Structure formats: structure tokens, C-alpha cells
Tab-separated table of C-alpha atoms and ligand atoms in Angstrom:
chain	number	residue	atom	x	y	z
A	1	MET	CA	102.194	89.060	123.333
A	2	ALA	CA	98.613	88.698	122.164
A	3	PRO	CA	97.997	86.453	119.182
A	4	SER	CA	97.755	88.411	115.961
A	5	PRO	CA	95.649	87.424	112.975
A	6	ALA	CA	98.633	87.309	110.656
A	7	GLY	CA	100.868	84.388	111.492
A	8	GLY	CA	102.323	85.790	114.713
A	9	ARG	CA	103.334	89.155	113.288
A	10	LYS	CA	102.354	91.744	115.871
A	11	PRO	CA	100.524	94.542	114.038
A	12	LEU	CA	102.185	97.952	113.944
A	13	MET	CA	99.914	101.000	113.880
A	14	SER	CA	101.920	104.104	112.988
A	15	GLY	CA	100.860	107.742	112.966
A	16	ASN	CA	102.763	109.831	110.426
A	17	TRP	CA	102.015	113.418	111.342
A	18	LYS	CA	103.789	114.799	108.263
A	19	MET	CA	104.284	118.613	108.629
A	20	HIS	CA	101.643	119.024	111.341
A	21	HIS	CA	101.770	119.815	115.080
A	22	ASN	CA	104.394	122.069	116.667
A	23	HIS	CA	106.069	120.698	119.780
A	24	PHE	CA	103.383	122.007	122.149
A	25	GLU	CA	100.635	120.407	120.059
A	26	ALA	CA	102.705	117.238	119.813
A	27	ILE	CA	102.980	116.966	123.602
A	28	GLN	CA	99.213	117.377	123.994
A	29	THR	CA	98.529	114.841	121.258
A	30	VAL	CA	100.658	112.059	122.740
A	31	GLN	CA	99.371	112.777	126.231
A	32	LYS	CA	95.767	112.485	125.061
A	33	LEU	CA	96.622	109.360	123.062
A	34	SER	CA	98.189	107.796	126.142
A	35	TYR	CA	95.010	108.439	128.185
A	36	ARG	CA	92.937	106.580	125.595
A	37	LEU	CA	95.136	103.522	124.994
A	38	THR	CA	95.153	100.613	127.417
A	39	THR	CA	97.451	97.759	128.348
A	40	ALA	CA	95.217	95.463	126.272
A	41	ASP	CA	95.871	97.687	123.248
A	42	TYR	CA	99.637	97.598	123.724
A	43	ASP	CA	99.486	93.819	124.170
A	44	ALA	CA	97.624	93.445	120.889
A	45	VAL	CA	99.472	95.945	118.700
A	46	ASP	CA	102.635	98.020	118.536
A	47	VAL	CA	102.023	101.754	118.196
A	48	SER	CA	104.371	104.443	116.882
A	49	VAL	CA	104.082	108.180	116.330
A	50	HIS	CA	106.197	110.055	113.789
A	51	PRO	CA	106.245	113.772	114.613
A	52	PRO	CA	108.278	116.429	112.770
A	53	PHE	CA	111.966	116.625	113.762
A	54	THR	CA	111.421	119.703	115.962
A	55	ASP	CA	109.009	117.734	118.173
A	56	LEU	CA	111.051	114.581	118.682
A	57	ARG	CA	112.821	115.553	121.882
A	58	SER	CA	109.613	116.826	123.494
A	59	VAL	CA	107.662	113.692	122.561
A	60	GLN	CA	110.510	111.463	123.729
A	61	THR	CA	110.439	113.200	127.122
A	62	VAL	CA	106.686	112.642	127.514
A	63	LEU	CA	106.790	108.998	126.420
A	64	GLU	CA	109.738	108.113	128.636
A	65	GLY	CA	108.727	110.323	131.573
A	66	ASP	CA	105.222	108.833	131.719
A	67	ASP	CA	106.254	105.274	130.731
A	68	VAL	CA	103.992	105.304	127.689
A	69	PRO	CA	104.711	102.237	125.537
A	70	VAL	CA	104.281	104.129	122.262
A	71	ALA	CA	107.397	103.960	120.084
A	72	LEU	CA	108.970	107.159	118.849
A	73	GLY	CA	109.339	107.368	115.089
A	74	ALA	CA	110.851	109.781	112.574
A	75	GLN	CA	109.614	110.625	109.096
A	76	HIS	CA	112.879	110.863	107.239
A	77	CYS	CA	116.690	110.972	107.586
A	78	HIS	CA	119.884	111.263	105.565
A	79	TRP	CA	122.059	108.195	105.002
A	80	GLU	CA	125.361	109.707	106.148
A	81	ASP	CA	126.329	109.862	109.825
A	82	LYS	CA	127.540	113.457	109.616
A	83	GLY	CA	128.819	116.017	107.165
A	84	ALA	CA	128.061	119.084	105.086
A	85	PHE	CA	124.389	118.347	104.363
A	86	THR	CA	122.576	121.516	105.398
A	87	GLY	CA	119.130	120.833	106.768
A	88	GLU	CA	119.541	117.073	107.032
A	89	ILE	CA	119.374	114.820	110.104
A	90	SER	CA	121.466	111.653	110.479
A	91	PRO	CA	120.415	108.201	111.706
A	92	PRO	CA	122.726	108.335	114.761
A	93	MET	CA	121.119	111.649	115.775
A	94	LEU	CA	117.724	109.944	115.730
A	95	ALA	CA	119.007	106.865	117.545
A	96	LYS	CA	120.312	109.151	120.316
A	97	LEU	CA	116.696	110.286	120.883
A	98	ASN	CA	115.629	106.643	121.252
A	99	VAL	CA	113.819	106.702	117.932
A	100	THR	CA	112.700	103.161	117.060
A	101	TYR	CA	111.200	103.452	113.557
A	102	VAL	CA	112.222	105.700	110.664
A	103	ILE	CA	110.106	106.087	107.532
A	104	ALA	CA	112.202	105.806	104.355
A	105	GLY	CA	111.011	106.614	100.858
A	106	HIS	CA	107.593	108.030	101.645
A	107	SER	CA	105.919	108.906	98.344
A	108	GLU	CA	105.899	112.587	99.327
A	109	ARG	CA	109.701	112.427	99.686
A	110	ARG	CA	109.986	110.566	96.389
A	111	ASP	CA	107.630	112.828	94.425
A	112	LEU	CA	108.255	116.240	95.989
A	113	PHE	CA	111.919	115.975	96.989
A	114	GLY	CA	113.377	113.698	94.331
A	115	GLU	CA	114.213	110.614	96.397
A	116	ASP	CA	114.884	107.648	94.132
A	117	ASP	CA	115.143	103.932	94.850
A	118	GLU	CA	118.911	104.098	95.330
A	119	MET	CA	118.602	106.837	97.949
A	120	VAL	CA	115.870	104.881	99.698
A	121	ASN	CA	118.130	101.829	99.799
A	122	ARG	CA	120.978	103.881	101.283
A	123	LYS	CA	118.621	105.196	103.946
A	124	VAL	CA	117.287	101.725	104.763
A	125	ARG	CA	120.833	100.446	105.272
A	126	ALA	CA	121.850	103.505	107.316
A	127	ILE	CA	118.781	103.248	109.570
A	128	LEU	CA	119.555	99.572	110.224
A	129	ALA	CA	123.228	100.355	110.863
A	130	ALA	CA	122.148	102.849	113.539
A	131	GLY	CA	120.084	100.131	115.257
A	132	MET	CA	116.635	101.386	114.241
A	133	THR	CA	113.885	99.825	112.125
A	134	PRO	CA	113.049	101.254	108.705
A	135	ILE	CA	109.467	101.596	107.523
A	136	MET	CA	110.179	101.447	103.812
A	137	CYS	CA	107.358	102.891	101.716
A	138	VAL	CA	106.373	101.700	98.266
A	139	GLY	CA	103.359	102.423	96.094
A	140	GLU	CA	102.100	103.185	92.623
A	141	HIS	CA	100.705	106.312	90.975
A	142	LEU	CA	97.165	106.336	89.633
A	143	GLU	CA	98.411	106.103	86.030
A	144	GLU	CA	100.383	102.981	86.918
A	145	ARG	CA	97.349	101.386	88.531
A	146	GLU	CA	95.209	102.236	85.503
A	147	ALA	CA	97.879	100.887	83.151
A	148	GLY	CA	97.956	97.602	85.100
A	149	THR	CA	101.607	98.010	86.144
A	150	THR	CA	101.090	98.240	89.922
A	151	ASP	CA	102.682	94.882	90.755
A	152	GLU	CA	105.662	95.552	88.514
A	153	ARG	CA	106.245	99.027	89.982
A	154	VAL	CA	105.888	97.965	93.598
A	155	SER	CA	108.036	94.843	93.121
A	156	ALA	CA	110.815	96.938	91.583
A	157	GLN	CA	110.688	99.369	94.520
A	158	VAL	CA	110.906	96.509	97.025
A	159	ARG	CA	113.822	94.838	95.234
A	160	ALA	CA	115.763	98.091	94.895
A	161	GLY	CA	115.066	99.197	98.448
A	162	LEU	CA	116.249	95.894	99.922
A	163	ALA	CA	119.466	95.584	97.900
A	164	ASP	CA	122.402	94.521	100.095
A	165	VAL	CA	120.210	94.127	103.176
A	166	SER	CA	120.748	90.784	104.937
A	167	ALA	CA	117.901	88.276	105.132
A	168	GLY	CA	117.790	88.615	108.923
A	169	GLN	CA	117.473	92.381	108.663
A	170	VAL	CA	114.782	92.150	106.002
A	171	GLY	CA	112.756	89.861	108.265
A	172	ALA	CA	112.793	92.480	111.034
A	173	LEU	CA	111.806	95.496	109.012
A	174	VAL	CA	108.529	97.086	108.039
A	175	ILE	CA	107.332	97.745	104.495
A	176	ALA	CA	104.440	100.144	103.971
A	177	TYR	CA	102.300	99.775	100.869
A	178	GLU	CA	100.857	103.201	100.170
A	179	PRO	CA	99.063	103.573	96.842
A	180	ILE	CA	99.813	107.209	96.041
A	181	TRP	CA	96.316	107.890	94.703
A	182	ALA	CA	94.886	106.892	98.098
A	183	ILE	CA	97.024	109.256	100.191
A	184	GLY	CA	95.126	112.207	101.617
A	185	SER	CA	92.497	111.734	98.923
A	186	GLY	CA	89.779	110.050	100.925
A	187	ARG	CA	90.046	107.141	98.474
A	188	THR	CA	91.123	103.895	100.108
A	189	ALA	CA	92.223	100.803	98.240
A	190	THR	CA	89.597	98.122	98.718
A	191	PRO	CA	90.698	95.514	101.252
A	192	ASP	CA	90.994	92.996	98.384
A	193	ASP	CA	93.153	95.302	96.263
A	194	ALA	CA	95.345	96.226	99.227
A	195	GLN	CA	95.703	92.549	100.156
A	196	ALA	CA	96.630	91.627	96.586
A	197	VAL	CA	99.536	94.075	96.486
A	198	CYS	CA	100.681	93.254	100.028
A	199	GLY	CA	100.719	89.590	98.960
A	200	VAL	CA	102.901	90.492	95.993
A	201	ILE	CA	105.263	92.374	98.322
A	202	ARG	CA	105.564	89.353	100.613
A	203	GLY	CA	106.303	87.206	97.571
A	204	VAL	CA	109.118	89.522	96.491
A	205	VAL	CA	110.557	89.469	100.012
A	206	SER	CA	110.519	85.685	99.870
A	207	GLU	CA	112.427	85.760	96.571
A	208	VAL	CA	115.083	88.212	97.725
A	209	ALA	CA	115.478	87.232	101.382
A	210	GLY	CA	113.875	83.802	101.784
A	211	GLN	CA	110.727	82.316	103.241
A	212	GLU	CA	111.588	83.014	106.861
A	213	ALA	CA	112.076	86.745	106.217
A	214	ALA	CA	108.796	86.807	104.274
A	215	GLU	CA	106.984	85.270	107.229
A	216	THR	CA	108.258	87.810	109.737
A	217	VAL	CA	108.463	91.059	107.745
A	218	ARG	CA	105.560	93.342	108.676
A	219	ILE	CA	103.620	94.958	105.843
A	220	GLN	CA	101.502	98.026	106.565
A	221	TYR	CA	98.794	99.525	104.408
A	222	GLY	CA	98.607	103.338	104.171
A	223	GLY	CA	96.266	105.706	102.357
A	224	SER	CA	93.140	107.283	103.889
A	225	VAL	CA	93.014	104.839	106.805
A	226	LYS	CA	90.179	105.894	109.129
A	227	PRO	CA	88.502	104.470	112.236
A	228	THR	CA	85.720	103.164	109.991
A	229	ASN	CA	87.866	101.211	107.503
A	230	THR	CA	90.727	99.903	109.655
A	231	ALA	CA	89.164	96.622	110.781
A	232	GLU	CA	88.429	95.350	107.269
A	233	LEU	CA	91.932	96.238	106.086
A	234	MET	CA	93.514	94.606	109.146
A	235	ALA	CA	91.480	91.440	108.514
A	236	GLN	CA	93.540	90.762	105.374
A	237	PRO	CA	96.176	88.060	105.830
A	238	ASP	CA	99.116	90.054	104.455
A	239	ILE	CA	98.277	93.389	106.120
A	240	ASP	CA	100.108	93.675	109.440
A	241	GLY	CA	99.447	97.272	110.325
A	242	ALA	CA	98.625	100.747	109.094
A	243	LEU	CA	100.630	103.859	108.285
A	244	VAL	CA	98.170	106.634	109.020
A	245	GLY	CA	98.480	110.278	108.007
A	246	GLY	CA	95.457	112.537	108.514
A	247	GLY	CA	93.718	109.987	110.746
A	248	SER	CA	96.586	110.092	113.255
A	249	LEU	CA	96.550	113.834	113.979
A	250	ASP	CA	93.594	113.696	116.317
A	251	PRO	CA	94.189	111.396	119.319
A	252	ASP	CA	90.518	110.344	119.387
A	253	ASP	CA	90.630	109.172	115.778
A	254	PHE	CA	94.037	107.546	116.080
A	255	SER	CA	93.118	105.695	119.277
A	256	ARG	CA	90.026	104.319	117.518
A	257	ILE	CA	92.245	103.177	114.640
A	258	VAL	CA	94.624	101.486	117.099
A	259	GLN	CA	91.580	99.883	118.749
A	260	TYR	CA	90.194	98.541	115.449
A	261	ARG	CA	89.684	95.142	117.110
A	262	GLU	CA	86.704	96.613	118.952
A	263	ALA	CA	85.045	98.099	115.845
B	1	13P	P1	96.615	109.700	104.793
B	1	13P	O1	96.268	108.712	105.869
B	1	13P	O2	96.404	111.133	105.189
B	1	13P	O3	95.980	109.335	103.480
B	1	13P	O4	98.208	109.577	104.587
B	1	13P	C1	98.756	108.331	104.366
B	1	13P	C2	100.224	108.468	104.482
B	1	13P	O5	100.876	108.993	103.596
B	1	13P	C3	100.850	107.991	105.714
B	1	13P	O6	102.241	107.965	105.574
């Protein structure tokens, strides 16, 4: 494993495609991505793609068939294993497709579909129980930032999301700091502002799960990450990766983001 700038934590660069790309487009996108990424890239960073549910099987087949070391990710799941939950997908169903990472509590799920901290915590525990790694999202609204309550809001989300998760499990998971005002807006938190909040998150992890978990937990920044701003964000000591929306849809852009070391 290549040395990483942040205390041995291998960076994780994740593409969250949201509700974009049907399964044909998804196949083309991962194939093109795989042509652009090199062994040196995979040595330096972990890479995941998070297509819509309908694409997962197709993308899994491409990644496994062509031995592409990009991890398969999902965007969402329910917390129950099975049952009368029309339209939902369970963690064991995702694990069966060799999904590695599952996003939990994305701000779009929280704001548009009513997910609260308790539901996010249930999902985090269910994802872990199914043997996968949660990417637990936290972040403040613009009004909270302007009111100076960002740290309070984000700390509360981290504490609630990690309730009843063992220290060992916390140390292995991923937390994504996504300031909601920076998502899809073209506005990025400055590297200093993003670092400040990611530092607060690591401090909360240390309080709830101990120093060792705080040293190993990976914290991503998300919100208008582009090829041109990735390197300066990744240079921050508490930023261990990026959760990328719009910038991950095009394989040229996303490969340049993954290759930020060369910028
Ligand atoms: P954008 O990169 O499009 O701002 O989206 C960020 C995000 O929400 C990733 O999960």
C-alpha cells in the first residue's frame, strides 16, 4: 500500500452517481474509468462507484469479469433484512452482489425522504452486520453555517449515527462531511473550512470510540469536488477522500479526481 498523506489512512475516492446512468450507461462509464486508472492509482487510493440499484448487477459483472479493482458501492438501503417494505432493498441483498460500501444518511435522503439520525444509525448498524462498510454522511445547512452552529450540528449527527457501534467498527468505517450548501451548487467549502469540520468529526469519534478509532476512521469531503479542487482538499490532514456527485458521472473527470496526486 502506498503511503498516504494522512497518517496511514488510504484515501477513498467515491463516485455517487445519484439518479443518473441507466445500466447500459453504467457499464460504459466503469469500462472507460477502468481504461484510465492505473495500478499506481489503485496502490495510492481506494476507488468506489455507487450506481443506482438497477445498475448494480451489471457493474458488478464488469468489475469482476475484467478484474477491475474498483469497489462496488450502493447509495442507500433499508435496515431490515427482509419484510413488507415496498420499494426498499436490504443490506444482505447488497452484500450478495459483493457491494463493499453503502452510503447512509446522504443529505438528499435526509432532506427529501425524511431520514432522521435514528434511521441513519439503524442503517449503519445493519450495513455493518451484513459485512459491508457504511459511508455515513453528515453536514450542515446554509442557515446553520451562517448561524455558527455547524460544529454542533455535525457533532450531533456523528454521535447519533454511531450509537451502539463498537469502537472497532467505528475505526473501520467512513464518514463523509458534505456541507449541504456545497452539494451540486458549484460552491465548495474552502480547504480550511472543510479541514476544520473534518477535524471536529475526528474529535467526536475519539470521544465516542477512542483514539485508535479516530486515527483509523476515514473522513471524506463531499460537495462540488472537481478535478481542479481535489488536490488542495486532499492535502488537508483530516480529509481522507472525496464523495463526488456530478464530478463522478464522466469517467474523464472522475479519473482526474482519482489522480489528484498528479495535478
Ligand atoms: P456534487 O459533487 O454534485 O456536489 O455532490 C456531492 C454529493 O452529494 C456526493 O454524495
